[in-house]
């Protein structure tokens, strides 16, 4: 059980800490690209840092999927399937890192905020509706268990894979749609076309691979869905120790 929590903590660390830092490094690269006063060596440092952080996030998620699949199915993933899972997660998460960095560097802050909030809110609403409908003993407990507990799970689903195929498709489309203003406003040169089209194509390829290997992803994230559906512990009806029988 302790080993499971170690992997769970690593999963959330890589999808929040490493992923956020990779986005920041990528944003700095794009933001400073046209600044002639910036030393070229800085871009190499930022690029290596972004690649290492993104790889750490991808490895963390893939490792968790590998372990959870083994826990649920009691069999090790074939090497080819593991390779496809790695590709799909790499294309998916790295595509979103670059897409958010491009949106942040070229558009208004409110568009970036909307781009980040939309996939999260979609998954939060799904998690909230999936949650156990048992009545909590108090309003405080209800707020904590039904409103706060889905937050990290929704964030995980928003940056990786959601709990159903439909939500995964909708989440991916919501990420891609926020690149439309970028496409419309900055498409004068071939380089600019490549900048926005690479993350879009990467996410589309990732989505196809995810849907092909959906059974693996479903089993890997089944534990989180199970926790959402069983938040309320059944009450233990204790019998009196001594019962007087006439």
Coordinates of C-alpha atoms in Angstrom, one line a residue:
X1 CA 0.0 0.0 0.0
X2 CA 2.9 2.4 0.8
X3 CA 4.4 1.7 -2.6
X4 CA 1.1 2.7 -4.2
X5 CA 1.0 6.0 -2.4
X6 CA 4.6 6.7 -3.4
X7 CA 3.7 6.2 -7.1
X8 CA 0.5 8.4 -6.6
X9 CA 2.6 11.2 -5.1
X10 CA 5.1 11.0 -7.9
X11 CA 2.3 11.0 -10.5
X12 CA 0.8 14.2 -9.1
X13 CA 4.2 15.8 -8.6
X14 CA 5.2 15.2 -12.2
X15 CA 1.9 16.5 -13.6
X16 CA 2.0 19.6 -11.5
X17 CA 5.6 20.5 -10.6
X18 CA 7.6 19.2 -13.6
X19 CA 4.9 20.0 -16.2
X20 CA 4.5 23.6 -14.9
X21 CA 8.2 24.2 -14.9
X22 CA 8.5 22.8 -18.5
X23 CA 5.7 25.2 -19.6
X24 CA 7.6 28.1 -18.0
X25 CA 10.9 27.2 -19.7
X26 CA 9.1 26.8 -23.1
X27 CA 7.3 30.1 -22.6
X28 CA 10.6 31.9 -22.0
X29 CA 12.1 30.4 -25.1
X30 CA 9.2 31.7 -27.3
X31 CA 8.9 35.0 -25.5
X32 CA 12.6 35.8 -25.8
X33 CA 13.0 34.4 -29.3
X34 CA 13.0 37.7 -31.1
X35 CA 15.0 39.6 -28.5
X36 CA 18.4 40.1 -30.2
X37 CA 20.0 41.1 -26.9
X38 CA 19.6 37.7 -25.4
X39 CA 22.6 35.4 -25.6
X40 CA 22.0 32.3 -27.8
X41 CA 23.4 30.0 -25.1
X42 CA 20.4 30.9 -22.9
X43 CA 18.1 29.2 -25.4
X44 CA 20.1 26.0 -25.2
X45 CA 19.9 26.1 -21.4
X46 CA 16.1 26.8 -21.5
X47 CA 15.6 24.1 -24.2
X48 CA 17.5 21.4 -22.3
X49 CA 15.6 22.3 -19.0
X50 CA 12.2 22.2 -20.8
X51 CA 13.1 18.8 -22.4
X52 CA 14.3 17.3 -19.2
X53 CA 11.3 18.5 -17.2
X54 CA 8.8 17.4 -19.8
X55 CA 10.5 14.0 -20.0
X56 CA 10.3 13.7 -16.2
X57 CA 6.6 14.4 -16.4
X58 CA 6.1 11.9 -19.2
X59 CA 8.1 9.1 -17.4
X60 CA 6.2 9.7 -14.2
X61 CA 2.8 9.3 -15.9
X62 CA 3.9 6.3 -18.0
X63 CA 5.5 4.6 -14.9
X64 CA 2.2 5.1 -13.0
X65 CA 0.2 3.6 -15.9
X66 CA 2.5 0.6 -16.1
X67 CA 2.2 0.0 -12.3
X68 CA -1.5 0.5 -12.1
X69 CA -2.2 -1.7 -15.1
X70 CA -0.2 -4.5 -13.4
X71 CA -2.1 -3.9 -10.1
X72 CA -5.5 -4.2 -11.9
X73 CA -4.8 -6.8 -14.5
X74 CA -2.0 -8.8 -12.8
X75 CA 0.0 -8.9 -16.0
X76 CA 3.0 -6.8 -17.3
X77 CA 2.4 -4.6 -20.3
X78 CA 4.0 -5.9 -23.5
X79 CA 7.0 -3.8 -24.7
X80 CA 5.2 -2.6 -27.8
X81 CA 2.2 -1.5 -25.9
X82 CA 4.4 0.3 -23.4
X83 CA 6.1 2.0 -26.3
X84 CA 2.8 3.2 -27.7
X85 CA 1.7 4.4 -24.3
X86 CA 5.0 6.4 -24.0
X87 CA 4.5 8.0 -27.4
X88 CA 0.9 8.9 -26.7
X89 CA 1.6 10.5 -23.3
X90 CA 4.7 12.3 -24.8
X91 CA 2.8 13.7 -27.7
X92 CA -0.2 14.6 -25.5
X93 CA 1.6 16.3 -22.7
X94 CA 4.4 17.9 -24.7
X95 CA 1.9 19.2 -27.3
X96 CA -0.1 20.9 -24.5
X97 CA 3.1 22.4 -23.0
X98 CA 4.1 24.0 -26.3
X99 CA 0.5 25.0 -27.1
X100 CA 0.1 26.8 -23.8
X101 CA 3.5 28.5 -24.1
X102 CA 2.5 29.8 -27.6
X103 CA -0.8 31.1 -26.4
X104 CA 0.8 32.7 -23.4
X105 CA 3.5 34.4 -25.5
X106 CA 1.3 35.7 -28.3
X107 CA -2.1 36.4 -26.8
X108 CA -3.8 38.2 -23.9
X109 CA -3.5 36.8 -20.4
X110 CA -7.3 36.1 -20.2
X111 CA -7.1 33.8 -23.2
X112 CA -4.4 31.8 -21.4
X113 CA -6.4 31.7 -18.3
X114 CA -9.4 30.4 -20.2
X115 CA -7.3 27.9 -22.1
X116 CA -6.1 26.5 -18.8
X117 CA -9.4 26.6 -17.0
X118 CA -11.6 25.1 -19.7
X119 CA -10.2 21.5 -19.7
X120 CA -9.9 21.5 -15.9
X121 CA -13.5 22.6 -15.4
X122 CA -14.8 20.0 -17.9
X123 CA -13.1 17.3 -16.0
X124 CA -14.0 18.7 -12.6
X125 CA -17.7 18.7 -13.6
X126 CA -17.4 15.1 -14.7
X127 CA -15.6 14.1 -11.5
X128 CA -18.2 15.9 -9.4
X129 CA -21.1 14.2 -11.1
X130 CA -19.3 10.8 -10.8
X131 CA -18.9 11.4 -7.1
X132 CA -20.8 9.3 -4.6
X133 CA -24.2 10.9 -3.9
X134 CA -24.4 9.7 -0.3
X135 CA -25.3 12.5 2.1
X136 CA -22.4 13.6 4.3
X137 CA -22.8 14.0 8.0
X138 CA -22.0 17.7 8.0
X139 CA -21.8 20.5 5.5
X140 CA -18.0 20.8 6.2
X141 CA -17.5 17.1 5.4
X142 CA -19.7 17.4 2.3
X143 CA -17.7 20.4 1.0
X144 CA -14.4 18.6 1.6
X145 CA -15.3 15.2 0.2
X146 CA -17.6 16.3 -2.7
X147 CA -16.0 19.7 -3.7
X148 CA -12.4 19.6 -2.8
X149 CA -11.4 16.0 -3.3
X150 CA -12.1 16.0 -7.1
X151 CA -9.8 19.0 -7.6
X152 CA -6.4 17.1 -7.9
X153 CA -8.1 14.2 -9.9
X154 CA -9.7 16.7 -12.3
X155 CA -6.3 18.4 -12.8
X156 CA -4.7 15.0 -13.5
X157 CA -7.4 14.2 -16.0
X158 CA -7.1 17.6 -17.7
X159 CA -3.3 17.2 -18.4
X160 CA -3.3 13.5 -19.2
X161 CA -6.2 11.3 -20.0
X162 CA -9.8 11.6 -18.7
X163 CA -11.9 8.9 -17.3
X164 CA -13.9 8.2 -20.5
X165 CA -13.3 8.4 -24.2
X166 CA -15.9 11.2 -24.8
X167 CA -14.4 13.4 -22.1
X168 CA -10.9 12.7 -23.4
X169 CA -11.9 13.8 -26.9
X170 CA -13.7 16.9 -25.6
X171 CA -10.7 17.8 -23.4
X172 CA -8.2 17.4 -26.3
X173 CA -10.4 19.6 -28.6
X174 CA -10.7 22.3 -25.9
X175 CA -6.9 22.4 -25.7
X176 CA -6.6 22.6 -29.5
X177 CA -9.3 25.2 -30.0
X178 CA -7.4 27.8 -28.0
X179 CA -4.7 27.8 -30.6
X180 CA -7.2 29.2 -33.2
X181 CA -6.5 32.9 -32.2
X182 CA -2.8 32.1 -32.5
X183 CA -3.3 30.6 -35.9
X184 CA -5.4 33.6 -37.0
X185 CA -3.1 36.3 -35.8
X186 CA 0.4 34.8 -36.4
X187 CA 0.6 32.9 -39.6
X188 CA 2.7 35.1 -41.9
X189 CA 5.8 32.9 -42.1
X190 CA 6.5 29.2 -42.4
X191 CA 8.2 29.2 -39.0
X192 CA 5.0 30.6 -37.4
X193 CA 2.9 27.9 -39.1
X194 CA 5.2 25.2 -37.7
X195 CA 5.1 26.7 -34.2
X196 CA 1.3 26.3 -33.9
X197 CA 0.8 23.2 -36.1
X198 CA 3.3 20.9 -34.3
X199 CA 1.4 20.8 -30.9
X200 CA -1.9 20.4 -32.7
X201 CA -0.7 17.5 -34.8
X202 CA 1.0 16.0 -31.7
X203 CA -2.2 16.0 -29.7
X204 CA -4.2 14.6 -32.6
X205 CA -1.7 11.7 -33.0
X206 CA -1.8 11.2 -29.2
X207 CA -5.6 11.1 -29.1
X208 CA -5.6 8.4 -31.8
X209 CA -3.1 6.3 -29.9
X210 CA -4.9 6.8 -26.6
X211 CA -8.2 5.6 -28.2
X212 CA -6.5 2.6 -29.7
X213 CA -5.0 1.6 -26.3
X214 CA -8.0 2.8 -24.3
X215 CA -8.3 -0.4 -22.2
X216 CA -4.8 0.1 -20.8
X217 CA -5.6 3.7 -19.9
X218 CA -8.9 2.8 -18.4
X219 CA -7.4 0.2 -16.1
X220 CA -4.6 2.5 -15.2
X221 CA -6.9 5.3 -13.9
X222 CA -9.6 3.0 -12.6
X223 CA -8.5 3.5 -9.0
X224 CA -9.2 7.2 -9.1
X225 CA -12.6 6.6 -10.6
X226 CA -13.3 4.0 -7.9
X227 CA -12.3 6.5 -5.2
X228 CA -14.7 9.0 -6.7
X229 CA -17.6 6.5 -6.5
X230 CA -16.9 5.4 -3.0
X231 CA -16.1 8.5 -1.0
X232 CA -18.5 7.8 1.9
X233 CA -17.5 5.0 4.2
X234 CA -20.4 2.8 5.3
X235 CA -21.4 3.3 8.8
X236 CA -20.5 0.6 11.2
X237 CA -23.4 -0.5 13.3
X238 CA -22.0 -1.8 16.5
X239 CA -23.9 -4.2 18.5
X240 CA -23.9 -3.7 22.3
X241 CA -21.3 -5.8 24.0
X242 CA -23.7 -7.1 26.6
X243 CA -27.3 -7.9 25.7
X244 CA -29.7 -8.9 28.3
X245 CA -31.9 -11.7 27.1
X246 CA -34.6 -11.7 29.6

